[in-house]
XYZ file of C-alpha atoms in Angstrom:
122
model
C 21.173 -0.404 -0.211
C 18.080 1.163 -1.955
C 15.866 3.637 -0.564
C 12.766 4.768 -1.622
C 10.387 7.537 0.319
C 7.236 8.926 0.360
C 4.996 10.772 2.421
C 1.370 12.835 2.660
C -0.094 15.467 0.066
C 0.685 18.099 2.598
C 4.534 16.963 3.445
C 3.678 16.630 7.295
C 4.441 13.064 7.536
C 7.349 11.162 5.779
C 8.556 7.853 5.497
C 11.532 5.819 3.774
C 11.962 1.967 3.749
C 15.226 0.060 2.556
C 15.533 -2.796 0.455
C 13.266 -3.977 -1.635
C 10.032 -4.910 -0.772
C 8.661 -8.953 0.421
C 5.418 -8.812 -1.923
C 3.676 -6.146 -4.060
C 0.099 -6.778 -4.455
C -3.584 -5.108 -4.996
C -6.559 -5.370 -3.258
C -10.564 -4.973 -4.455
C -11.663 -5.745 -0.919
C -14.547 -2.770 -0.168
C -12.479 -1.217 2.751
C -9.599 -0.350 -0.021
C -11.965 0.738 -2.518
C -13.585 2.973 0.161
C -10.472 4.091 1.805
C -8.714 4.490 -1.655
C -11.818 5.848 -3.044
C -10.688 4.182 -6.273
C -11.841 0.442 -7.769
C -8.097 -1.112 -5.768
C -5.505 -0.314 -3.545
C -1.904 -0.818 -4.929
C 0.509 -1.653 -1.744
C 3.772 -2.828 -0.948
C 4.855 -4.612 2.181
C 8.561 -4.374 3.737
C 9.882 -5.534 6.827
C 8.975 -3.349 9.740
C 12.535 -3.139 10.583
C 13.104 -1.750 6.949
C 10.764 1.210 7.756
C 10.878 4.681 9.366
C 8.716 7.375 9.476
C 8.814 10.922 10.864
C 5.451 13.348 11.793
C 2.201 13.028 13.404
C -0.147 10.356 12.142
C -3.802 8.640 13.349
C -4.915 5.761 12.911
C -8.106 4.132 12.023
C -8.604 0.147 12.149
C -4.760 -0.176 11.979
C -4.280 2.296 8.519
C -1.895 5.730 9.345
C -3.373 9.021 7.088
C -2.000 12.321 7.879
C -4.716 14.374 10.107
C -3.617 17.705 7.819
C -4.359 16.247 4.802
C -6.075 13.020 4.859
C -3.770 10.926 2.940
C -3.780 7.367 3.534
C -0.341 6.213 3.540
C 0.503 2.877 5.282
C -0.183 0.348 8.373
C 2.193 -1.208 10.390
C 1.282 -4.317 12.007
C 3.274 -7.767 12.655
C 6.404 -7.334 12.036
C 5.735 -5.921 8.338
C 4.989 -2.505 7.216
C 2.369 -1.802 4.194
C 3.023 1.431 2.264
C 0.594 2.763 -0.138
C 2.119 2.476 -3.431
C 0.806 5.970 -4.755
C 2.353 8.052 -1.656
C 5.714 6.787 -2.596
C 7.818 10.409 -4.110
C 8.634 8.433 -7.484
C 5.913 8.083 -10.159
C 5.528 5.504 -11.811
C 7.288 3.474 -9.878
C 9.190 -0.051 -10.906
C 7.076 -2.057 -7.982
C 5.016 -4.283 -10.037
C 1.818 -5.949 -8.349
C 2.288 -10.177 -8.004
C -0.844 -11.375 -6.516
C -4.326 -9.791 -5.957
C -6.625 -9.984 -2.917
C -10.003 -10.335 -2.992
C -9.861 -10.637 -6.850
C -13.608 -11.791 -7.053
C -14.796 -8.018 -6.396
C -12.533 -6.510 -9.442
C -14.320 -4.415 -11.769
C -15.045 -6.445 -14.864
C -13.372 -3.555 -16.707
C -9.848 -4.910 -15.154
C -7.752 -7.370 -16.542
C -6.344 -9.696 -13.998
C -2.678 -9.036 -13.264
C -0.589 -11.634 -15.138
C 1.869 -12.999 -13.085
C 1.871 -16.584 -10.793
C 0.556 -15.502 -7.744
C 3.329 -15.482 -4.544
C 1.670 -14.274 -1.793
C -1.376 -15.365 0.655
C -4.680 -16.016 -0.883
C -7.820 -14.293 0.107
């Protein structure tokens, strides 16, 4: 089975899910771009069974950051758990985006992923 890890700026909080992911996506929604404090977030979801994590994190409307750092890393909430793409330790990595969510608010500058979409619209 494949692992893959991740964790905060500071190395406080750590995480590791198995398998491969159920859906890799993006979002423009304006709680992303503010949280991300970029123009999308790139995620990827795995079960929540898949998923472990080890040190202290908080939470604000459902989204774990480290409270040493600040880095936004993932949620966990039914069933699945939603990693921040960019925390994972291996960059670039091979998870490649499928769908987009709230695609209407990308920045005109950005090209629409190509690929079907295969995950929950808007």
């Amino acid at each position: 089975m494949r692992y893959r890890s991740g964790g905060c700026s500071c190395g406080s909080v750590r995480y590791r899910v198995a398998g491969e992911p159920l859906r890799v996506g993006i979002c423009h929604c304006t709680s992303c771009r503010k949280e991300s404090g970029s123009v999308f977030t790139a995620f990827a979801v795995w079960p929540e069974s898949a998923f472990e994590t080890s040190g202290q994190t908080m939470e604000w409307e459902r989204r774990r950051f480290c409270p040493k750092c600040g880095s936004r890393l993932f949620e966990v909430d039914g069933g699945e758990a939603e990693i921040k793409i960019g925390t994972l330790d291996t960059a670039p990595t091979d998870l490649l985006p499928h769908y987009e969510l709230w695609a209407h608010r990308r920045e005109s500058w950005l090209k629409p992923i190509d690929r079907p979409a295969a995950a929950p619209a808007e």
